[in-house]
JSON list of C-alpha atoms in Angstrom, two decimals:
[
{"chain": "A", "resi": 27, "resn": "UNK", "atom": "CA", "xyz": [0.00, 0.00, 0.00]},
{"chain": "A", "resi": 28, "resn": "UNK", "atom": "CA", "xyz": [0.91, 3.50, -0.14]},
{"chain": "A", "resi": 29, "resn": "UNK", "atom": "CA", "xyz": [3.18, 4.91, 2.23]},
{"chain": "A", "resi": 30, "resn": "UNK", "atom": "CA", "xyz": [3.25, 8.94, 2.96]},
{"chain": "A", "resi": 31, "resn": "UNK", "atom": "CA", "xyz": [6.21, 10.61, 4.93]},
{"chain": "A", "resi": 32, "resn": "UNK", "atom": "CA", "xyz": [5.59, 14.37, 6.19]},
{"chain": "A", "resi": 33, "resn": "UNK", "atom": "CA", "xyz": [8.45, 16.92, 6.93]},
{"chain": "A", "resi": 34, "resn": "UNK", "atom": "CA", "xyz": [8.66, 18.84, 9.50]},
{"chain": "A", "resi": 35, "resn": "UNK", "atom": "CA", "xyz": [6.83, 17.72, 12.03]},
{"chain": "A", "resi": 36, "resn": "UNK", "atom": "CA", "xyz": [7.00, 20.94, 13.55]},
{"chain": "A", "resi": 37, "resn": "UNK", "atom": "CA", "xyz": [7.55, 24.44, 12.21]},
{"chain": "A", "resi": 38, "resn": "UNK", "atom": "CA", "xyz": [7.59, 27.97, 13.43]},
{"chain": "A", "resi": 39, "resn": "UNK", "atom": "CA", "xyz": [7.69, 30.63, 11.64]},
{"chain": "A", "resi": 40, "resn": "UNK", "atom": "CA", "xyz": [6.98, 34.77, 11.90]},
{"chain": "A", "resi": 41, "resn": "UNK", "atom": "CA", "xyz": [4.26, 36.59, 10.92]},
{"chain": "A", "resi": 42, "resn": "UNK", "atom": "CA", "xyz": [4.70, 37.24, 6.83]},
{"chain": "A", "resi": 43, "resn": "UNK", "atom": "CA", "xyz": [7.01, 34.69, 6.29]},
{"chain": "A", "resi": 44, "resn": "UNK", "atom": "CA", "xyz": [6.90, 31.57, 4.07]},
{"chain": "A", "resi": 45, "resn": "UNK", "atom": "CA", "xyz": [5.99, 28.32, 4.97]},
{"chain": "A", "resi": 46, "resn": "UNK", "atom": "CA", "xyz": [6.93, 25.20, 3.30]},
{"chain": "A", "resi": 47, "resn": "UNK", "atom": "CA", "xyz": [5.88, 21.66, 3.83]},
{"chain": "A", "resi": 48, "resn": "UNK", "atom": "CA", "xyz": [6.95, 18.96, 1.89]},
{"chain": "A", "resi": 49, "resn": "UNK", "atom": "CA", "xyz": [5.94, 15.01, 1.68]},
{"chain": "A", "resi": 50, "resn": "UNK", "atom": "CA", "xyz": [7.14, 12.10, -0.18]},
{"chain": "A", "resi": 51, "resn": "UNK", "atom": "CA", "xyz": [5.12, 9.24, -1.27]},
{"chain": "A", "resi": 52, "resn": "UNK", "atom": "CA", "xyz": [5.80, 5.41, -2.70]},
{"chain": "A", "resi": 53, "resn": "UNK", "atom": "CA", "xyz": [3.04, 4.54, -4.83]},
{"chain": "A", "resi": 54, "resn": "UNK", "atom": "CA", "xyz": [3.85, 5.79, -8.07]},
{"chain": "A", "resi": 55, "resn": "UNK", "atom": "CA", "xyz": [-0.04, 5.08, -9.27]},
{"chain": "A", "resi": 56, "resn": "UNK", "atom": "CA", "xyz": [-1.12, 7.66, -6.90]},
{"chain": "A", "resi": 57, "resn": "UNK", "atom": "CA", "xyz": [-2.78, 10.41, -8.77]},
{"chain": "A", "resi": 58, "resn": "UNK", "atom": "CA", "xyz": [-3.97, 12.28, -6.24]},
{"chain": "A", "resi": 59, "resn": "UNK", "atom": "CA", "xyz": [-2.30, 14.35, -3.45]},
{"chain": "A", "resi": 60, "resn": "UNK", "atom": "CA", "xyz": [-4.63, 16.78, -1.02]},
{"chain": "A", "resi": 61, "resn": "UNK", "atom": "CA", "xyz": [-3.70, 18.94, 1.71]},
{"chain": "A", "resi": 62, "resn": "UNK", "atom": "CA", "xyz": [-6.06, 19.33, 4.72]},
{"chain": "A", "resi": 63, "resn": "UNK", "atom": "CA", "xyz": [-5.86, 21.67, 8.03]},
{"chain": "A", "resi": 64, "resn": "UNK", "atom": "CA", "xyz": [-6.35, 20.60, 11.29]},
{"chain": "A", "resi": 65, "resn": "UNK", "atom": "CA", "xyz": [-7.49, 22.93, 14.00]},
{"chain": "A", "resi": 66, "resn": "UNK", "atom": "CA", "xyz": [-7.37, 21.77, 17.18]},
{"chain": "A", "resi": 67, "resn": "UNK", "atom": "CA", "xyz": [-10.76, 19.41, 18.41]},
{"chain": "A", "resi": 68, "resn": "UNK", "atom": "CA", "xyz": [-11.78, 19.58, 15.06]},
{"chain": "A", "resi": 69, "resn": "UNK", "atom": "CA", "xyz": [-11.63, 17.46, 11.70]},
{"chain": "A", "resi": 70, "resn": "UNK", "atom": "CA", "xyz": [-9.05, 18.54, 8.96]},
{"chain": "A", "resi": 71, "resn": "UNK", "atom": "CA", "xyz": [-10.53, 20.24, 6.18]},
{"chain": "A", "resi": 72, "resn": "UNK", "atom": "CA", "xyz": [-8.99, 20.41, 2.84]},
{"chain": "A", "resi": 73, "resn": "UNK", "atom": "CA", "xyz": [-7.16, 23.76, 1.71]},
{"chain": "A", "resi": 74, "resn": "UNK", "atom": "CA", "xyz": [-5.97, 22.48, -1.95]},
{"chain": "A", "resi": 75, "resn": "UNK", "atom": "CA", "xyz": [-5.57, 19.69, -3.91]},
{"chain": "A", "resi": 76, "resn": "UNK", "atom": "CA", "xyz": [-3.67, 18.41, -6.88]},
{"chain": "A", "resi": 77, "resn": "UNK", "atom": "CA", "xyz": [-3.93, 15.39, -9.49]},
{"chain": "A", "resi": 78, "resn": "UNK", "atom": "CA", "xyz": [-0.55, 13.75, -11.14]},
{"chain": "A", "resi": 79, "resn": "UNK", "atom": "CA", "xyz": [-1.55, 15.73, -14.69]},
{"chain": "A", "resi": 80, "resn": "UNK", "atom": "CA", "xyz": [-0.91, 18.80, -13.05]},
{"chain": "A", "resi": 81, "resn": "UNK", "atom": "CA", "xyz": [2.57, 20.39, -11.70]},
{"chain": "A", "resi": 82, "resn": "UNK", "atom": "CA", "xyz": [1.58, 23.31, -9.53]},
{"chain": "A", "resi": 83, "resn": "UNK", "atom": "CA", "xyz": [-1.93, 24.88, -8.19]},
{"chain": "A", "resi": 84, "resn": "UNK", "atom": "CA", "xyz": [-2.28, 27.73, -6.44]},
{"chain": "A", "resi": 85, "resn": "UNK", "atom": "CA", "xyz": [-5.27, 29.54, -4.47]},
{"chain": "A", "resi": 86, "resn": "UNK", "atom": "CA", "xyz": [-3.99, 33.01, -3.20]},
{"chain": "A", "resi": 87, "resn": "UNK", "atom": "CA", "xyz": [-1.82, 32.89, -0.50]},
{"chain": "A", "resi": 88, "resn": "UNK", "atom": "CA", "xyz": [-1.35, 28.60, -0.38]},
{"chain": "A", "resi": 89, "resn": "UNK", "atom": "CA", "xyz": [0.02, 26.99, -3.42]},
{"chain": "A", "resi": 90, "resn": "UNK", "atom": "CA", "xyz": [0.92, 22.87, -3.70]},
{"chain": "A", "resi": 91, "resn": "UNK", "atom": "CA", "xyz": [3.49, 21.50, -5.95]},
{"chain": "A", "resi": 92, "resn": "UNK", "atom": "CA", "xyz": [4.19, 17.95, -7.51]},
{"chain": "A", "resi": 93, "resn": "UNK", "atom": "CA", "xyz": [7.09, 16.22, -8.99]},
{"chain": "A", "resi": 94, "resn": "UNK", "atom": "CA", "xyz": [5.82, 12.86, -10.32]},
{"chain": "A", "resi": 95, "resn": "UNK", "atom": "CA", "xyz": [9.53, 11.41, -11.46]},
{"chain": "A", "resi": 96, "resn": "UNK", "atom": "CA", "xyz": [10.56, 12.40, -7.32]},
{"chain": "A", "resi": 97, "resn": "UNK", "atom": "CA", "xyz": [7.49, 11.02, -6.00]},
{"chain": "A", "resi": 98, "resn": "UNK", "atom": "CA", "xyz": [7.13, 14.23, -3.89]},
{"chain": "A", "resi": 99, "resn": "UNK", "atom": "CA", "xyz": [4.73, 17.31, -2.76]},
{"chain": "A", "resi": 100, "resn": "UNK", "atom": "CA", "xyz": [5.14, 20.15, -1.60]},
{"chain": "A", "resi": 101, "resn": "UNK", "atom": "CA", "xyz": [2.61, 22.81, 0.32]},
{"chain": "A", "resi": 102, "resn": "UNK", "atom": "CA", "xyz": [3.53, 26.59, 0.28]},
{"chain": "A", "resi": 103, "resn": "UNK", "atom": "CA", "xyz": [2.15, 29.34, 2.79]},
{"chain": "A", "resi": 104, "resn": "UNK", "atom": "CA", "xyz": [3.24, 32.72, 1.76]},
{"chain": "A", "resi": 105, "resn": "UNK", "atom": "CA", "xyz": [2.50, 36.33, 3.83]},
{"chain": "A", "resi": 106, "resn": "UNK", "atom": "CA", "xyz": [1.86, 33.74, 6.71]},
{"chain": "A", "resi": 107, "resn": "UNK", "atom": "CA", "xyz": [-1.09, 34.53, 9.63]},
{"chain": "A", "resi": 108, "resn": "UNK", "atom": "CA", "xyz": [-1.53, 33.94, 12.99]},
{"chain": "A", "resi": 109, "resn": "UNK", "atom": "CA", "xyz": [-4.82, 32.35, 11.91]},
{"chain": "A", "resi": 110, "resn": "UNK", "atom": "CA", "xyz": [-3.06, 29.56, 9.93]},
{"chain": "A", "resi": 111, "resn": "UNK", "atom": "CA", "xyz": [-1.58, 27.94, 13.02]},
{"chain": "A", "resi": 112, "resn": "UNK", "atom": "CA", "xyz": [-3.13, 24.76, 12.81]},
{"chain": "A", "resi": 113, "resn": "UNK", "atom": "CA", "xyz": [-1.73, 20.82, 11.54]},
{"chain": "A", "resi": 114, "resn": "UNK", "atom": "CA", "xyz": [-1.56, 20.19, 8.10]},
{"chain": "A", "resi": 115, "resn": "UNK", "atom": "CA", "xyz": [-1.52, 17.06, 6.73]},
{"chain": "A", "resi": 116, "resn": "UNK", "atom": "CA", "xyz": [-1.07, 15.85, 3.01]},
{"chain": "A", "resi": 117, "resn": "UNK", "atom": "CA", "xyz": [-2.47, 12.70, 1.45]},
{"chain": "A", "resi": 118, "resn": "UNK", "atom": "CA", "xyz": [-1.81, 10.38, -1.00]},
{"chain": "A", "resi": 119, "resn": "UNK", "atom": "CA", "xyz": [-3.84, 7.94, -3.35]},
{"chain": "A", "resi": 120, "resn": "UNK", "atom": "CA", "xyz": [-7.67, 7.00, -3.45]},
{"chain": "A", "resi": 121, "resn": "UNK", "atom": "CA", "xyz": [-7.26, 4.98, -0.35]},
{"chain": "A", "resi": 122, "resn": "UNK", "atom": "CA", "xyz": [-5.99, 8.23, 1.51]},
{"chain": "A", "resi": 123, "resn": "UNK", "atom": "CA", "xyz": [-2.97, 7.90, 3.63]},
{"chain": "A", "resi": 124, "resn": "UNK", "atom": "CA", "xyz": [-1.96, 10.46, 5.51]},
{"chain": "A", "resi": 125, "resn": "UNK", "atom": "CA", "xyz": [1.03, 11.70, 6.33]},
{"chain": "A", "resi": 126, "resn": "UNK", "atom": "CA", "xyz": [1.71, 12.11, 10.37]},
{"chain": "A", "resi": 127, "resn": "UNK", "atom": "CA", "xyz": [1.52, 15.93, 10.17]},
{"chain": "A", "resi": 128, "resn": "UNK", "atom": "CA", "xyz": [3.12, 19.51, 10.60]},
{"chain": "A", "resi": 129, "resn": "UNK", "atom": "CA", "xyz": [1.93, 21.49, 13.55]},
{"chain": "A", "resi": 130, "resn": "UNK", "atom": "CA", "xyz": [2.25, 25.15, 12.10]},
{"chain": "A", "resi": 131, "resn": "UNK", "atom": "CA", "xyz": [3.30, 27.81, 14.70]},
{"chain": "A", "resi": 132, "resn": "UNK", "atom": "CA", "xyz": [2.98, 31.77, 13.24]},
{"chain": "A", "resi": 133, "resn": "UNK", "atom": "CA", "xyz": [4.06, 34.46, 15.64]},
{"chain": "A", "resi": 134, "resn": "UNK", "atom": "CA", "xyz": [2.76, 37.68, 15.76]},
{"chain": "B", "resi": 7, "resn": "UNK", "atom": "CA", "xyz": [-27.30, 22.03, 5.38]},
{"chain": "B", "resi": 8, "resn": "UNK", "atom": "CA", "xyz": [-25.07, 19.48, 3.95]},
{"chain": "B", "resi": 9, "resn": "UNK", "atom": "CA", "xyz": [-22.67, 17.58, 5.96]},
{"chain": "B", "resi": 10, "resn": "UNK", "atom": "CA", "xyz": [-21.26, 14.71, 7.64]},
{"chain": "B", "resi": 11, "resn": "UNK", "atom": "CA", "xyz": [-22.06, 14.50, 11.89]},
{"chain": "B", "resi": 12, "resn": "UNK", "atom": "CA", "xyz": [-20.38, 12.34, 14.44]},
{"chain": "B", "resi": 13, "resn": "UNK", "atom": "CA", "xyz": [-21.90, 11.35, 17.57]},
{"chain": "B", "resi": 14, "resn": "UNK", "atom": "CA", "xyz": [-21.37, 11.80, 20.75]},
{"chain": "B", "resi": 15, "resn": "UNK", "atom": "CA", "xyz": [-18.84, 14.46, 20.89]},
{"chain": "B", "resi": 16, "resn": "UNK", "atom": "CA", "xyz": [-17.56, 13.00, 24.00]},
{"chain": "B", "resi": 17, "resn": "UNK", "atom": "CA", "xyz": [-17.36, 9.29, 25.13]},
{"chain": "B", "resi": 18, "resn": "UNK", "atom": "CA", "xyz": [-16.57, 7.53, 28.10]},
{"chain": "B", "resi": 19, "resn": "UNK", "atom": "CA", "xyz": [-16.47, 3.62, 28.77]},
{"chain": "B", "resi": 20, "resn": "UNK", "atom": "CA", "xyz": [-15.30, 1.80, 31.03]},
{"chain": "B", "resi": 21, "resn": "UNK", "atom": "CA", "xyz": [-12.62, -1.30, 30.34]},
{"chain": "B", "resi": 22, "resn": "UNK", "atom": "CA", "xyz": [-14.07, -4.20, 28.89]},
{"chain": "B", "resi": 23, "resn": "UNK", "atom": "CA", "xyz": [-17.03, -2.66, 27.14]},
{"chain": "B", "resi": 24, "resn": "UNK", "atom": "CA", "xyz": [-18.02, -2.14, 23.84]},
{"chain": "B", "resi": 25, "resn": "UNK", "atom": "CA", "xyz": [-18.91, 1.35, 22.22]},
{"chain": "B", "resi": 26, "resn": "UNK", "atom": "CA", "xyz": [-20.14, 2.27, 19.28]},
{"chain": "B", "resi": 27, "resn": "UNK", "atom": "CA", "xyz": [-19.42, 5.53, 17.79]},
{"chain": "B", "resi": 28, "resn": "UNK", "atom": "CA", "xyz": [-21.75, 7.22, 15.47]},
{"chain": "B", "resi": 29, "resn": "UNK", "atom": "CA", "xyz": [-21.17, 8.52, 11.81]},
{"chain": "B", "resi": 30, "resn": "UNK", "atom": "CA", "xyz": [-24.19, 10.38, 9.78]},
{"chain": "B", "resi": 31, "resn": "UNK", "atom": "CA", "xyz": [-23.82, 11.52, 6.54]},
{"chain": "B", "resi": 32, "resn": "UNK", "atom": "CA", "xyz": [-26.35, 13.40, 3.94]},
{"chain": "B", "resi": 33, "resn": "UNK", "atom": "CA", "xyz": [-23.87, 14.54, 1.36]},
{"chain": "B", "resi": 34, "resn": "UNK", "atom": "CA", "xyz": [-25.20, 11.56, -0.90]},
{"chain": "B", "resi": 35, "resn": "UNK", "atom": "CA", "xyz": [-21.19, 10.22, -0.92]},
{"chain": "B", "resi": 36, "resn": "UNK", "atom": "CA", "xyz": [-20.84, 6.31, -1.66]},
{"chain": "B", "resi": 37, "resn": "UNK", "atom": "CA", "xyz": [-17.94, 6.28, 0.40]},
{"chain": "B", "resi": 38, "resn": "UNK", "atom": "CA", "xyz": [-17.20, 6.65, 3.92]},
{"chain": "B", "resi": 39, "resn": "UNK", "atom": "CA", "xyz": [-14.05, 6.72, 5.94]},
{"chain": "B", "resi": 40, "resn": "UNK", "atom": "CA", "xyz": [-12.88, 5.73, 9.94]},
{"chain": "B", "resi": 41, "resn": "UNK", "atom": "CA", "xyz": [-9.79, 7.18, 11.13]},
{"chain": "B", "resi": 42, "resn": "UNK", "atom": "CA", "xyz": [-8.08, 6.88, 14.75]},
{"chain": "B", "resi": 43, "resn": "UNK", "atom": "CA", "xyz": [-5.90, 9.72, 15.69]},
{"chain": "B", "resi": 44, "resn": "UNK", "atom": "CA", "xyz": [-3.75, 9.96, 18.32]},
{"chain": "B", "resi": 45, "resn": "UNK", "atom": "CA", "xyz": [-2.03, 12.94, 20.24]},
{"chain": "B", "resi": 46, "resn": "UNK", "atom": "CA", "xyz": [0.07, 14.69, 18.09]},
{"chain": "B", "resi": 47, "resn": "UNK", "atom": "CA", "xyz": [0.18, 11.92, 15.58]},
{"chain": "B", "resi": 48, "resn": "UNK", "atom": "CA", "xyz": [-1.71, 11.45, 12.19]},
{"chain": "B", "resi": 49, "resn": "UNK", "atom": "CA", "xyz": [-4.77, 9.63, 10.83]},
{"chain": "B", "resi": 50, "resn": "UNK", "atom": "CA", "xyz": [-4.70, 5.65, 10.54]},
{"chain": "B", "resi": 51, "resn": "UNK", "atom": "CA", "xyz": [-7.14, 4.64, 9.00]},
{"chain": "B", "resi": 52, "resn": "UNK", "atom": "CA", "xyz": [-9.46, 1.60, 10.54]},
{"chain": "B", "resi": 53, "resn": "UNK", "atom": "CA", "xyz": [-11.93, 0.83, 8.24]},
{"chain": "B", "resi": 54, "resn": "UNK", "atom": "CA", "xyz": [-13.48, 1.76, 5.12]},
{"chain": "B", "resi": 55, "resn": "UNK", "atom": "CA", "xyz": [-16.35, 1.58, 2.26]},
{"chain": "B", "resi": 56, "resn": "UNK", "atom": "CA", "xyz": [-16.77, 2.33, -0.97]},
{"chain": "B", "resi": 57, "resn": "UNK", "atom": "CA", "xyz": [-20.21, 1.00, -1.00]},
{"chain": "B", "resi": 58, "resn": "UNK", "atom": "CA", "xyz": [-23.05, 0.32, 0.79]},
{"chain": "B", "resi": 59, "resn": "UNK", "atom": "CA", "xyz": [-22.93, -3.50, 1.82]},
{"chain": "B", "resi": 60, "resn": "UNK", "atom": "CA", "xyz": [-19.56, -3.54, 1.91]},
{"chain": "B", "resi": 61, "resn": "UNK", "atom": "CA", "xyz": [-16.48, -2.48, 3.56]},
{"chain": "B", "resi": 62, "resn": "UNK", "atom": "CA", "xyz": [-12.22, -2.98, 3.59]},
{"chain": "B", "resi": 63, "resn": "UNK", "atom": "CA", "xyz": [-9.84, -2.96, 7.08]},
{"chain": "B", "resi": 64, "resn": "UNK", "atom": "CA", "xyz": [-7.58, -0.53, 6.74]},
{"chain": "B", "resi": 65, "resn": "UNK", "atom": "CA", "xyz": [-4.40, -0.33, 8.67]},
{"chain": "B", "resi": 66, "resn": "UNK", "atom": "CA", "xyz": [-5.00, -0.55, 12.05]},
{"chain": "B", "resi": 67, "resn": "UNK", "atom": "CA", "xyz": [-8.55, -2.46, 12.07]},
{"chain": "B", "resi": 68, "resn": "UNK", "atom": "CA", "xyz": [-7.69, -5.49, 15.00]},
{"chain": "B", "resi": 69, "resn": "UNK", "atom": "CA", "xyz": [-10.17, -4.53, 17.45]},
{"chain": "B", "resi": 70, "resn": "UNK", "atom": "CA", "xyz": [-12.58, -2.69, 15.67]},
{"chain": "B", "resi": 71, "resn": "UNK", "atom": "CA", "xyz": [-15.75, -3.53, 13.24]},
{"chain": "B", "resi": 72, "resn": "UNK", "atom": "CA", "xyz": [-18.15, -1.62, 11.28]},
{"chain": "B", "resi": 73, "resn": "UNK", "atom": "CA", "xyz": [-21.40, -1.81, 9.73]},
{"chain": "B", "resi": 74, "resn": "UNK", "atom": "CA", "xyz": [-22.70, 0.07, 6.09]},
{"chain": "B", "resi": 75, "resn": "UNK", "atom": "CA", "xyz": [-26.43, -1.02, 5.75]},
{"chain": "B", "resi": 76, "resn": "UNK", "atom": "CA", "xyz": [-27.36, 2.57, 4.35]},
{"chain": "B", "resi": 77, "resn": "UNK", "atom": "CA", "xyz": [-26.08, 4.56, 2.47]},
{"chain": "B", "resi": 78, "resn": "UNK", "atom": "CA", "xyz": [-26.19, 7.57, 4.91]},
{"chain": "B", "resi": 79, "resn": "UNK", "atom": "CA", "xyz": [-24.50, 5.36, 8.11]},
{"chain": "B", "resi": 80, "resn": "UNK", "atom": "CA", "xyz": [-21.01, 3.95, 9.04]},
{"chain": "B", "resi": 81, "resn": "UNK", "atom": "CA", "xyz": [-21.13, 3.19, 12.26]},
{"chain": "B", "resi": 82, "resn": "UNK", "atom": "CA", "xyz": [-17.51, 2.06, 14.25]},
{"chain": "B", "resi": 83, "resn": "UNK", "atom": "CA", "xyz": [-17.62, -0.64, 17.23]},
{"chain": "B", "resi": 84, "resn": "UNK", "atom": "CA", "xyz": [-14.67, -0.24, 19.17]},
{"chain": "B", "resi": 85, "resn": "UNK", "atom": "CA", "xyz": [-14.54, -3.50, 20.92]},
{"chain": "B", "resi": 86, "resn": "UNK", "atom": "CA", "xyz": [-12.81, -4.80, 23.96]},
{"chain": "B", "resi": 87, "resn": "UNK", "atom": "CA", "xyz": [-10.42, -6.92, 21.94]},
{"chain": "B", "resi": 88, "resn": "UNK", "atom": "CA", "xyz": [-9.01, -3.04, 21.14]},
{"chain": "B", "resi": 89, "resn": "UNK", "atom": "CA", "xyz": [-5.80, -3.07, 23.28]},
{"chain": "B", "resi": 90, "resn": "UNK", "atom": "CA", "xyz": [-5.60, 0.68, 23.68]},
{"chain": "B", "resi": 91, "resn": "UNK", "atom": "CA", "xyz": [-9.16, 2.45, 22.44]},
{"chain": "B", "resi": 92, "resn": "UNK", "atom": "CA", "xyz": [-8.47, 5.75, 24.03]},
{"chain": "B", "resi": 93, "resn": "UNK", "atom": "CA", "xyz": [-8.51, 8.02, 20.95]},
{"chain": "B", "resi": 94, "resn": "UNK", "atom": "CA", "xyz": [-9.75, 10.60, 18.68]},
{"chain": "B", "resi": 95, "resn": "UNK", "atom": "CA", "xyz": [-12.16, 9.01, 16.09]},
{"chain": "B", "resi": 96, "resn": "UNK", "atom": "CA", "xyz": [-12.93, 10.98, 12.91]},
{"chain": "B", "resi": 97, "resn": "UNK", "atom": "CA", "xyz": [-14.94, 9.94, 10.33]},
{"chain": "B", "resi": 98, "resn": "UNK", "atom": "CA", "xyz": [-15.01, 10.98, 6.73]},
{"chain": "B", "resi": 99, "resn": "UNK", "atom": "CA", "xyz": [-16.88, 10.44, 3.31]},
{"chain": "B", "resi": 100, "resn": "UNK", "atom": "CA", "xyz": [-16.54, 10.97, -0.03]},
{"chain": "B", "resi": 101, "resn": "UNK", "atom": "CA", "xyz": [-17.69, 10.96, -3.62]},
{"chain": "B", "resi": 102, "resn": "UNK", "atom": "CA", "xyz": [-16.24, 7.77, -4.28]},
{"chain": "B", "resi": 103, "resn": "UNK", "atom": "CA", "xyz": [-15.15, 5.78, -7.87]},
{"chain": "B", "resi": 104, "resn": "UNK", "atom": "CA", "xyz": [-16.34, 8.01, -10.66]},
{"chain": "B", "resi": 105, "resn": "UNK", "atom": "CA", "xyz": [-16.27, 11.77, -8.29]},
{"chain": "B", "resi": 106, "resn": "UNK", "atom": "CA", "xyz": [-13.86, 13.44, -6.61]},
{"chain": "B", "resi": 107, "resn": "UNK", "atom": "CA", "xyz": [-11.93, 12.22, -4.05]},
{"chain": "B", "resi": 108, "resn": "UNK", "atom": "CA", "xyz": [-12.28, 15.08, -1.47]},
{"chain": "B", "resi": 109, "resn": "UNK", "atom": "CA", "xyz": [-12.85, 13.60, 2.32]},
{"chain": "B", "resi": 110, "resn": "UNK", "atom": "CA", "xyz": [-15.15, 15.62, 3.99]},
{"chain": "B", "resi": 111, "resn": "UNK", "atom": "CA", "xyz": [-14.61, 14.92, 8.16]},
{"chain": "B", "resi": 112, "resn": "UNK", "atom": "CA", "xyz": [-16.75, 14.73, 10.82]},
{"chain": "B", "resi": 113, "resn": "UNK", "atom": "CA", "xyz": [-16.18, 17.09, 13.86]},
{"chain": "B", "resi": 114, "resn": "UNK", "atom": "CA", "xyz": [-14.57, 13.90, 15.51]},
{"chain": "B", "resi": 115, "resn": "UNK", "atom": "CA", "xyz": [-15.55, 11.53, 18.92]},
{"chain": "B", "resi": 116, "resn": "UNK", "atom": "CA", "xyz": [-13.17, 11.65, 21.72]},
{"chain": "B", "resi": 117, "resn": "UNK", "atom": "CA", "xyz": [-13.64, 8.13, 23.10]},
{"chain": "B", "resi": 118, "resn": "UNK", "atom": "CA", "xyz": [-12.08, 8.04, 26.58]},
{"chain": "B", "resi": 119, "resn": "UNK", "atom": "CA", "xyz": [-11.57, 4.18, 28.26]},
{"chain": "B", "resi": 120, "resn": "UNK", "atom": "CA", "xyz": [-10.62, 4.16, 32.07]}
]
């Protein structure tokens, strides 16, 4: 089955920074690769998503990238928040595994 | 409104009992989703179904069993075979074969087992 690493596992960063979170994958038949937030008590909800045909998607401040041949994803945050503190996980494959998750720390 | 619902929000048994943890869905989705998270850790997933009548372990499923008689239900027993039950339960659904692939959650069931 498919098998999704996450990195970092933790990451703090000031206010209006960039974020970056990047995961890795071993099923090269996956063709699908979603990011989800996590704020805490809650259930993840997604934030962006991206199929194998496609290299890069972005929605205004969150973008997600994918190189197929590297079997690996990657989740940008630019002009970072407070409000996107949270854990973000990314996904792999129909079957959806997750990886184990970044807990997201913005400073004011 | 549209959504997918998770009852209770709280849960506490005691050791040796079984629980059953709800999962309600009226988003139309064929498939629905169990996952067991732990603290500070990320979603394994228990069970799932693509379809109504039937259903695949996931990862972690020893323990655990599940039911998908409707289309609208996917209901999780956590048993007392489960060595360590003490969890946050999330359930999630789906479009399924043929629609996108977006997992909608529940707002989650924190089971407690003293």
């Amino acid at each position: 089955g498919e098998n999704v690493e996450q990195h970092p596992s933790t990451l703090s960063v000031q206010e209006g920074d960039s974020a970056v979170i990047k995961c890795t994958y071993s099923d090269s038949a996956s063709n699908y690769f979603p990011w989800y937030k996590q704020e805490l008590g809650k259930g993840p909800q997604l934030i962006i998503d991206i199929r194998s045909n496609v290299g890069e998607k972005k929605d205004q401040r969150i973008a997600v990238t994918l190189n197929k041949t590297a079997k690996h994803f990657s989740l940008h945050i630019t002009e970072t928040q407070p409000e996107d503190s949270a854990v973000y996980f990314c996904a792999a494959s129909r079957d959806m595994r997750f990886g184990a998750g970044t807990r997201l720390t913005v400073k004011p | 409104d549209g959504g997918i619902t998770q009852s209770p929000k709280y849960l506490f048994r005691k050791e040796g009992q079984n629980v059953t943890l709800s999962c309600e869905q009226n988003l139309n989705h064929d498939a629905m989703y169990w996952y067991r998270q732990d603290p500070g850790q990320g979603l394994r997933l228990i069970y799932y179904s693509q379809i109504v009548n039937d259903f695949q372990k996931g990862d972690i499923a020893e323990g655990y069993s599940v039911s998908r008689e409707k289309k609208e239900s996917f209901p999780l027993t956590v048993t007392s075979a489960q060595k360590n039950p003490t969890a946050f339960y999330l359930c999630a659904s789906s479009a399924g074969r043929g629609g996108s692939y977006e997992q909608y959650f529940g707002p989650g069931t924190r089971l407690t087992v003293t």
